[in-house]
Structure formats: C-alpha cells, structure tokens
C-alpha cells in the first residue's frame, strides 16, 4: 500500500472519529473546551510515543546482549504501542476537525 492510499484510509478514520465524538458528546461550547480536548489527545499520543522509545531501548539492549528470546516480546510491545499511538493521533486529527466544526456552528448560531 502506498502512502497516499494509507492517508486516504486514515482520513476516513479521522472523519468517522470526529462524527462519533460529535454524536456522543456534541460540539464544544467554547474554544477553551476544544483546546482542552485537543491537548488531552495530544498528551495521550505523546505518552504512547514515549513508551515506544522505552521499549526500543529495551530491544536495543537485548540485541546488543544477544538475548534472542526477548526479541519477539519486545517487538510486539513496540508494535502495540505504535498501534495505540496511531489511534491517539487519529483522535488528535479528529479533535482538530471537531474544533473547527464547533467554531463554525457557534458562529452560525450567533448570527441567527
């Protein structure tokens, strides 16, 4: 799969996540609330990336020590954290769209 096809799939997932977030929680009532939601998702994504780095160091140490029995477990941990991180980053992108859409809705309601 090439990068453009992957981006298209991810964009669809972002749109579904945004739609679900709005359906379940509504639009944000202010830019401050939108920012708080966005920051929460960014923090969660950063946490997963930090865990990837920690597990990568553990894998590197195992490789240097020739501890082959550890490789599978460590690589699986890195993979799982990468998947978790990808999910969190999809939520970051969705909250960006929710932020923008919420602003548009509030602005149109204030003009009405």
Short mmCIF file of N, CA and C in Angstrom, two decimals:
data_model
loop_
_atom_site.label_atom_id
_atom_site.label_comp_id
_atom_site.label_asym_id
_atom_site.label_seq_id
_atom_site.Cartn_x
_atom_site.Cartn_y
_atom_site.Cartn_z
N UNK A 1 0.86 -1.17 0.00
CA UNK A 1 0.00 0.00 0.00
C UNK A 1 0.91 1.23 0.00
N UNK A 2 0.59 2.19 -0.86
CA UNK A 2 1.41 3.40 -0.89
C UNK A 2 0.89 4.43 0.13
N UNK A 3 1.69 5.44 0.35
CA UNK A 3 1.39 6.44 1.38
C UNK A 3 0.08 7.17 1.10
N UNK A 4 -0.21 7.47 -0.16
CA UNK A 4 -1.46 8.18 -0.48
C UNK A 4 -2.68 7.34 -0.13
N UNK A 5 -2.63 6.05 -0.41
CA UNK A 5 -3.75 5.16 -0.07
C UNK A 5 -3.92 5.08 1.44
N UNK A 6 -2.80 5.01 2.14
CA UNK A 6 -2.85 4.95 3.60
C UNK A 6 -3.43 6.25 4.18
N UNK A 7 -3.02 7.39 3.63
CA UNK A 7 -3.55 8.68 4.09
C UNK A 7 -5.06 8.77 3.86
N UNK A 8 -5.52 8.22 2.75
CA UNK A 8 -6.96 8.24 2.47
C UNK A 8 -7.72 7.41 3.50
N UNK A 9 -7.20 6.24 3.83
CA UNK A 9 -7.84 5.39 4.85
C UNK A 9 -7.85 6.10 6.19
N UNK A 10 -6.72 6.71 6.54
CA UNK A 10 -6.62 7.41 7.83
C UNK A 10 -7.57 8.60 7.85
N UNK A 11 -7.66 9.33 6.75
CA UNK A 11 -8.58 10.47 6.68
C UNK A 11 -10.02 10.03 6.91
N UNK A 12 -10.38 8.88 6.35
CA UNK A 12 -11.72 8.33 6.58
C UNK A 12 -11.92 8.00 8.06
N UNK A 13 -10.90 7.41 8.69
CA UNK A 13 -10.99 7.09 10.12
C UNK A 13 -11.11 8.35 10.97
N UNK A 14 -10.37 9.40 10.59
CA UNK A 14 -10.45 10.68 11.30
C UNK A 14 -11.87 11.22 11.21
N UNK A 15 -12.45 11.18 10.03
CA UNK A 15 -13.82 11.69 9.85
C UNK A 15 -14.82 10.89 10.68
N UNK A 16 -14.67 9.57 10.69
CA UNK A 16 -15.57 8.72 11.50
C UNK A 16 -15.41 9.02 12.98
N UNK A 17 -14.18 9.22 13.43
CA UNK A 17 -13.93 9.52 14.85
C UNK A 17 -14.53 10.87 15.22
N UNK A 18 -14.37 11.88 14.35
CA UNK A 18 -14.96 13.20 14.61
C UNK A 18 -16.47 13.11 14.68
N UNK A 19 -17.06 12.42 13.72
CA UNK A 19 -18.52 12.26 13.70
C UNK A 19 -19.01 11.57 14.96
N UNK A 20 -18.32 10.54 15.38
CA UNK A 20 -18.69 9.82 16.60
C UNK A 20 -18.56 10.71 17.83
N UNK A 21 -17.48 11.48 17.89
CA UNK A 21 -17.26 12.37 19.04
C UNK A 21 -18.36 13.42 19.13
N UNK A 22 -18.76 13.98 17.99
CA UNK A 22 -19.82 14.98 17.98
C UNK A 22 -21.15 14.34 18.34
N UNK A 23 -21.42 13.15 17.80
CA UNK A 23 -22.67 12.45 18.10
C UNK A 23 -22.78 12.13 19.59
N UNK A 24 -21.69 11.66 20.18
CA UNK A 24 -21.71 11.23 21.58
C UNK A 24 -21.55 12.35 22.59
N UNK A 25 -20.85 13.43 22.20
CA UNK A 25 -20.54 14.49 23.17
C UNK A 25 -20.95 15.88 22.72
N UNK A 26 -21.44 16.00 21.50
CA UNK A 26 -21.84 17.30 20.99
C UNK A 26 -20.65 18.15 20.58
N UNK A 27 -20.98 19.35 20.10
CA UNK A 27 -19.93 20.30 19.73
C UNK A 27 -19.35 20.91 21.00
N UNK A 28 -18.13 21.44 20.88
CA UNK A 28 -17.55 22.12 22.03
C UNK A 28 -18.27 23.46 22.22
N UNK A 29 -18.41 23.86 23.46
CA UNK A 29 -19.14 25.09 23.78
C UNK A 29 -18.26 26.33 23.69
N UNK A 30 -16.94 26.12 23.65
CA UNK A 30 -16.02 27.25 23.56
C UNK A 30 -14.70 26.77 22.95
N UNK A 31 -13.89 27.75 22.53
CA UNK A 31 -12.55 27.41 22.04
C UNK A 31 -11.71 26.79 23.15
N UNK A 32 -11.94 27.22 24.39
CA UNK A 32 -11.19 26.67 25.53
C UNK A 32 -11.48 25.19 25.71
N UNK A 33 -12.75 24.81 25.58
CA UNK A 33 -13.10 23.40 25.69
C UNK A 33 -12.49 22.60 24.54
N UNK A 34 -12.55 23.16 23.34
CA UNK A 34 -11.95 22.50 22.18
C UNK A 34 -10.46 22.30 22.36
N UNK A 35 -9.80 23.33 22.87
CA UNK A 35 -8.36 23.24 23.13
C UNK A 35 -8.07 22.17 24.18
N UNK A 36 -8.87 22.11 25.23
CA UNK A 36 -8.66 21.12 26.29
C UNK A 36 -8.78 19.70 25.73
N UNK A 37 -9.78 19.47 24.89
CA UNK A 37 -9.95 18.15 24.28
C UNK A 37 -8.76 17.81 23.38
N UNK A 38 -8.32 18.78 22.61
CA UNK A 38 -7.18 18.57 21.72
C UNK A 38 -5.92 18.27 22.52
N UNK A 39 -5.69 19.05 23.57
CA UNK A 39 -4.49 18.84 24.41
C UNK A 39 -4.51 17.46 25.06
N UNK A 40 -5.67 17.01 25.49
CA UNK A 40 -5.78 15.68 26.11
C UNK A 40 -5.34 14.59 25.12
N UNK A 41 -5.82 14.68 23.90
CA UNK A 41 -5.46 13.68 22.90
C UNK A 41 -3.98 13.77 22.53
N UNK A 42 -3.44 14.98 22.46
CA UNK A 42 -2.01 15.14 22.17
C UNK A 42 -1.18 14.51 23.27
N UNK A 43 -1.56 14.73 24.53
CA UNK A 43 -0.85 14.13 25.67
C UNK A 43 -0.87 12.61 25.59
N UNK A 44 -2.03 12.06 25.26
CA UNK A 44 -2.14 10.60 25.16
C UNK A 44 -1.27 10.06 24.03
N UNK A 45 -1.21 10.76 22.91
CA UNK A 45 -0.36 10.34 21.79
C UNK A 45 1.11 10.42 22.19
N UNK A 46 1.49 11.50 22.87
CA UNK A 46 2.87 11.65 23.32
C UNK A 46 3.26 10.54 24.29
N UNK A 47 2.35 10.14 25.14
CA UNK A 47 2.63 9.06 26.09
C UNK A 47 2.95 7.76 25.36
N UNK A 48 2.19 7.47 24.32
CA UNK A 48 2.45 6.25 23.55
C UNK A 48 3.81 6.32 22.85
N UNK A 49 4.16 7.48 22.33
CA UNK A 49 5.44 7.65 21.65
C UNK A 49 6.59 7.48 22.65
N UNK A 50 6.42 8.00 23.85
CA UNK A 50 7.45 7.80 24.89
C UNK A 50 7.61 6.33 25.22
N UNK A 51 6.50 5.60 25.28
CA UNK A 51 6.57 4.16 25.56
C UNK A 51 7.27 3.41 24.43
N UNK A 52 7.05 3.83 23.20
CA UNK A 52 7.75 3.22 22.06
C UNK A 52 9.25 3.39 22.25
N UNK A 53 9.68 4.58 22.63
CA UNK A 53 11.11 4.85 22.82
C UNK A 53 11.68 3.98 23.93
N UNK A 54 10.93 3.81 25.01
CA UNK A 54 11.39 2.97 26.13
C UNK A 54 11.56 1.52 25.68
N UNK A 55 10.56 1.00 24.97
CA UNK A 55 10.64 -0.39 24.51
C UNK A 55 11.72 -0.56 23.45
N UNK A 56 11.97 0.46 22.66
CA UNK A 56 13.04 0.39 21.65
C UNK A 56 14.40 0.28 22.32
N UNK A 57 14.60 1.01 23.41
CA UNK A 57 15.85 0.91 24.16
C UNK A 57 16.02 -0.50 24.72
N UNK A 58 14.93 -1.06 25.24
CA UNK A 58 14.99 -2.43 25.77
C UNK A 58 15.34 -3.42 24.66
N UNK A 59 14.77 -3.23 23.47
CA UNK A 59 15.09 -4.11 22.34
C UNK A 59 16.55 -3.95 21.95
N UNK A 60 17.01 -2.72 21.88
CA UNK A 60 18.41 -2.47 21.52
C UNK A 60 19.35 -3.17 22.50
N UNK A 61 19.05 -3.06 23.79
CA UNK A 61 19.89 -3.71 24.80
C UNK A 61 19.86 -5.23 24.63
N UNK A 62 18.70 -5.78 24.32
CA UNK A 62 18.60 -7.23 24.10
C UNK A 62 19.39 -7.67 22.88
N UNK A 63 19.33 -6.86 21.82
CA UNK A 63 20.10 -7.19 20.61
C UNK A 63 21.59 -7.15 20.93
N UNK A 64 22.03 -6.11 21.61
CA UNK A 64 23.46 -5.99 21.95
C UNK A 64 23.93 -7.13 22.85
N UNK A 65 23.04 -7.63 23.69
CA UNK A 65 23.38 -8.73 24.60
C UNK A 65 23.11 -10.10 23.98
N UNK A 66 22.61 -10.08 22.74
CA UNK A 66 22.28 -11.31 22.03
C UNK A 66 21.26 -12.15 22.79
N UNK A 67 20.24 -11.48 23.33
CA UNK A 67 19.17 -12.14 24.08
C UNK A 67 17.98 -12.40 23.15
N UNK A 68 18.16 -13.32 22.23
CA UNK A 68 17.17 -13.60 21.17
C UNK A 68 15.79 -13.93 21.73
N UNK A 69 15.73 -14.56 22.88
CA UNK A 69 14.44 -14.97 23.45
C UNK A 69 13.55 -13.78 23.80
N UNK A 70 14.12 -12.59 23.90
CA UNK A 70 13.36 -11.38 24.26
C UNK A 70 12.79 -10.65 23.04
N UNK A 71 13.36 -10.87 21.86
CA UNK A 71 13.03 -10.06 20.68
C UNK A 71 11.54 -10.02 20.38
N UNK A 72 10.92 -11.18 20.34
CA UNK A 72 9.51 -11.25 19.96
C UNK A 72 8.63 -10.44 20.91
N UNK A 73 8.85 -10.62 22.20
CA UNK A 73 8.06 -9.87 23.20
C UNK A 73 8.27 -8.37 23.04
N UNK A 74 9.52 -7.95 22.89
CA UNK A 74 9.82 -6.53 22.80
C UNK A 74 9.27 -5.91 21.52
N UNK A 75 9.43 -6.60 20.41
CA UNK A 75 8.90 -6.10 19.14
C UNK A 75 7.38 -6.02 19.19
N UNK A 76 6.74 -7.00 19.82
CA UNK A 76 5.28 -6.95 19.96
C UNK A 76 4.84 -5.77 20.82
N UNK A 77 5.59 -5.46 21.86
CA UNK A 77 5.28 -4.28 22.69
C UNK A 77 5.39 -3.00 21.87
N UNK A 78 6.46 -2.88 21.09
CA UNK A 78 6.64 -1.69 20.25
C UNK A 78 5.49 -1.59 19.25
N UNK A 79 5.13 -2.71 18.64
CA UNK A 79 4.03 -2.72 17.67
C UNK A 79 2.73 -2.27 18.33
N UNK A 80 2.42 -2.82 19.50
CA UNK A 80 1.17 -2.46 20.18
C UNK A 80 1.14 -0.98 20.55
N UNK A 81 2.27 -0.46 21.03
CA UNK A 81 2.34 0.97 21.36
C UNK A 81 2.20 1.82 20.10
N UNK A 82 2.75 1.35 18.98
CA UNK A 82 2.62 2.09 17.72
C UNK A 82 1.16 2.13 17.27
N UNK A 83 0.47 1.00 17.41
CA UNK A 83 -0.96 0.97 17.06
C UNK A 83 -1.74 1.90 17.98
N UNK A 84 -1.46 1.83 19.28
CA UNK A 84 -2.13 2.74 20.23
C UNK A 84 -1.84 4.19 19.87
N UNK A 85 -0.58 4.49 19.54
CA UNK A 85 -0.21 5.85 19.16
C UNK A 85 -0.91 6.31 17.90
N UNK A 86 -1.02 5.41 16.93
CA UNK A 86 -1.73 5.75 15.69
C UNK A 86 -3.19 6.08 15.99
N UNK A 87 -3.80 5.30 16.87
CA UNK A 87 -5.20 5.59 17.26
C UNK A 87 -5.30 6.95 17.94
N UNK A 88 -4.36 7.23 18.83
CA UNK A 88 -4.38 8.53 19.51
C UNK A 88 -4.18 9.68 18.53
N UNK A 89 -3.30 9.49 17.55
CA UNK A 89 -3.08 10.54 16.56
C UNK A 89 -4.29 10.74 15.66
N UNK A 90 -5.02 9.67 15.39
CA UNK A 90 -6.29 9.81 14.66
C UNK A 90 -7.25 10.65 15.49
N UNK A 91 -7.26 10.43 16.80
CA UNK A 91 -8.12 11.23 17.67
C UNK A 91 -7.66 12.69 17.73
N UNK A 92 -6.35 12.93 17.67
CA UNK A 92 -5.85 14.31 17.61
C UNK A 92 -6.40 14.99 16.37
N UNK A 93 -6.28 14.33 15.23
CA UNK A 93 -6.77 14.91 13.97
C UNK A 93 -8.28 15.12 14.03
N UNK A 94 -9.00 14.17 14.62
CA UNK A 94 -10.46 14.30 14.75
C UNK A 94 -10.83 15.49 15.63
N UNK A 95 -10.09 15.71 16.71
CA UNK A 95 -10.38 16.84 17.59
C UNK A 95 -10.06 18.17 16.91
N UNK A 96 -9.08 18.17 16.00
CA UNK A 96 -8.82 19.37 15.20
C UNK A 96 -10.04 19.70 14.35
N UNK A 97 -10.58 18.68 13.70
CA UNK A 97 -11.78 18.89 12.87
C UNK A 97 -12.98 19.27 13.72
N UNK A 98 -13.13 18.64 14.88
CA UNK A 98 -14.25 18.98 15.77
C UNK A 98 -14.11 20.42 16.26
N UNK A 99 -12.90 20.85 16.56
CA UNK A 99 -12.65 22.23 16.98
C UNK A 99 -13.15 23.19 15.91
N UNK A 100 -12.70 22.95 14.66
CA UNK A 100 -13.09 23.84 13.55
C UNK A 100 -14.60 23.81 13.31
N UNK A 101 -15.17 22.62 13.29
CA UNK A 101 -16.61 22.50 13.03
C UNK A 101 -17.43 23.13 14.15
N UNK A 102 -16.99 22.95 15.38
CA UNK A 102 -17.69 23.56 16.53
C UNK A 102 -17.68 25.08 16.42
N UNK A 103 -16.55 25.64 16.02
CA UNK A 103 -16.47 27.10 15.83
C UNK A 103 -17.44 27.56 14.76
N UNK A 104 -17.48 26.83 13.66
CA UNK A 104 -18.39 27.20 12.56
C UNK A 104 -19.84 27.16 13.03
N UNK A 105 -20.20 26.14 13.79
CA UNK A 105 -21.57 26.02 14.29
C UNK A 105 -21.88 27.17 15.25
N UNK A 106 -20.97 27.47 16.17
CA UNK A 106 -21.20 28.56 17.12
C UNK A 106 -21.32 29.90 16.40
N UNK A 107 -20.48 30.12 15.40
CA UNK A 107 -20.54 31.38 14.65
C UNK A 107 -21.85 31.51 13.88
N UNK A 108 -22.30 30.43 13.27
CA UNK A 108 -23.56 30.50 12.52
C UNK A 108 -24.75 30.68 13.46
N UNK A 109 -24.69 30.08 14.66
CA UNK A 109 -25.77 30.25 15.64
C UNK A 109 -25.80 31.67 16.19
N UNK A 110 -24.62 32.29 16.33
CA UNK A 110 -24.60 33.66 16.87
C UNK A 110 -25.10 34.67 15.85
N UNK A 111 -25.04 34.34 14.57
CA UNK A 111 -25.54 35.23 13.52
C UNK A 111 -27.05 35.08 13.34
N UNK A 112 -27.58 33.96 13.80
CA UNK A 112 -29.01 33.70 13.61
C UNK A 112 -29.87 34.42 14.61
#
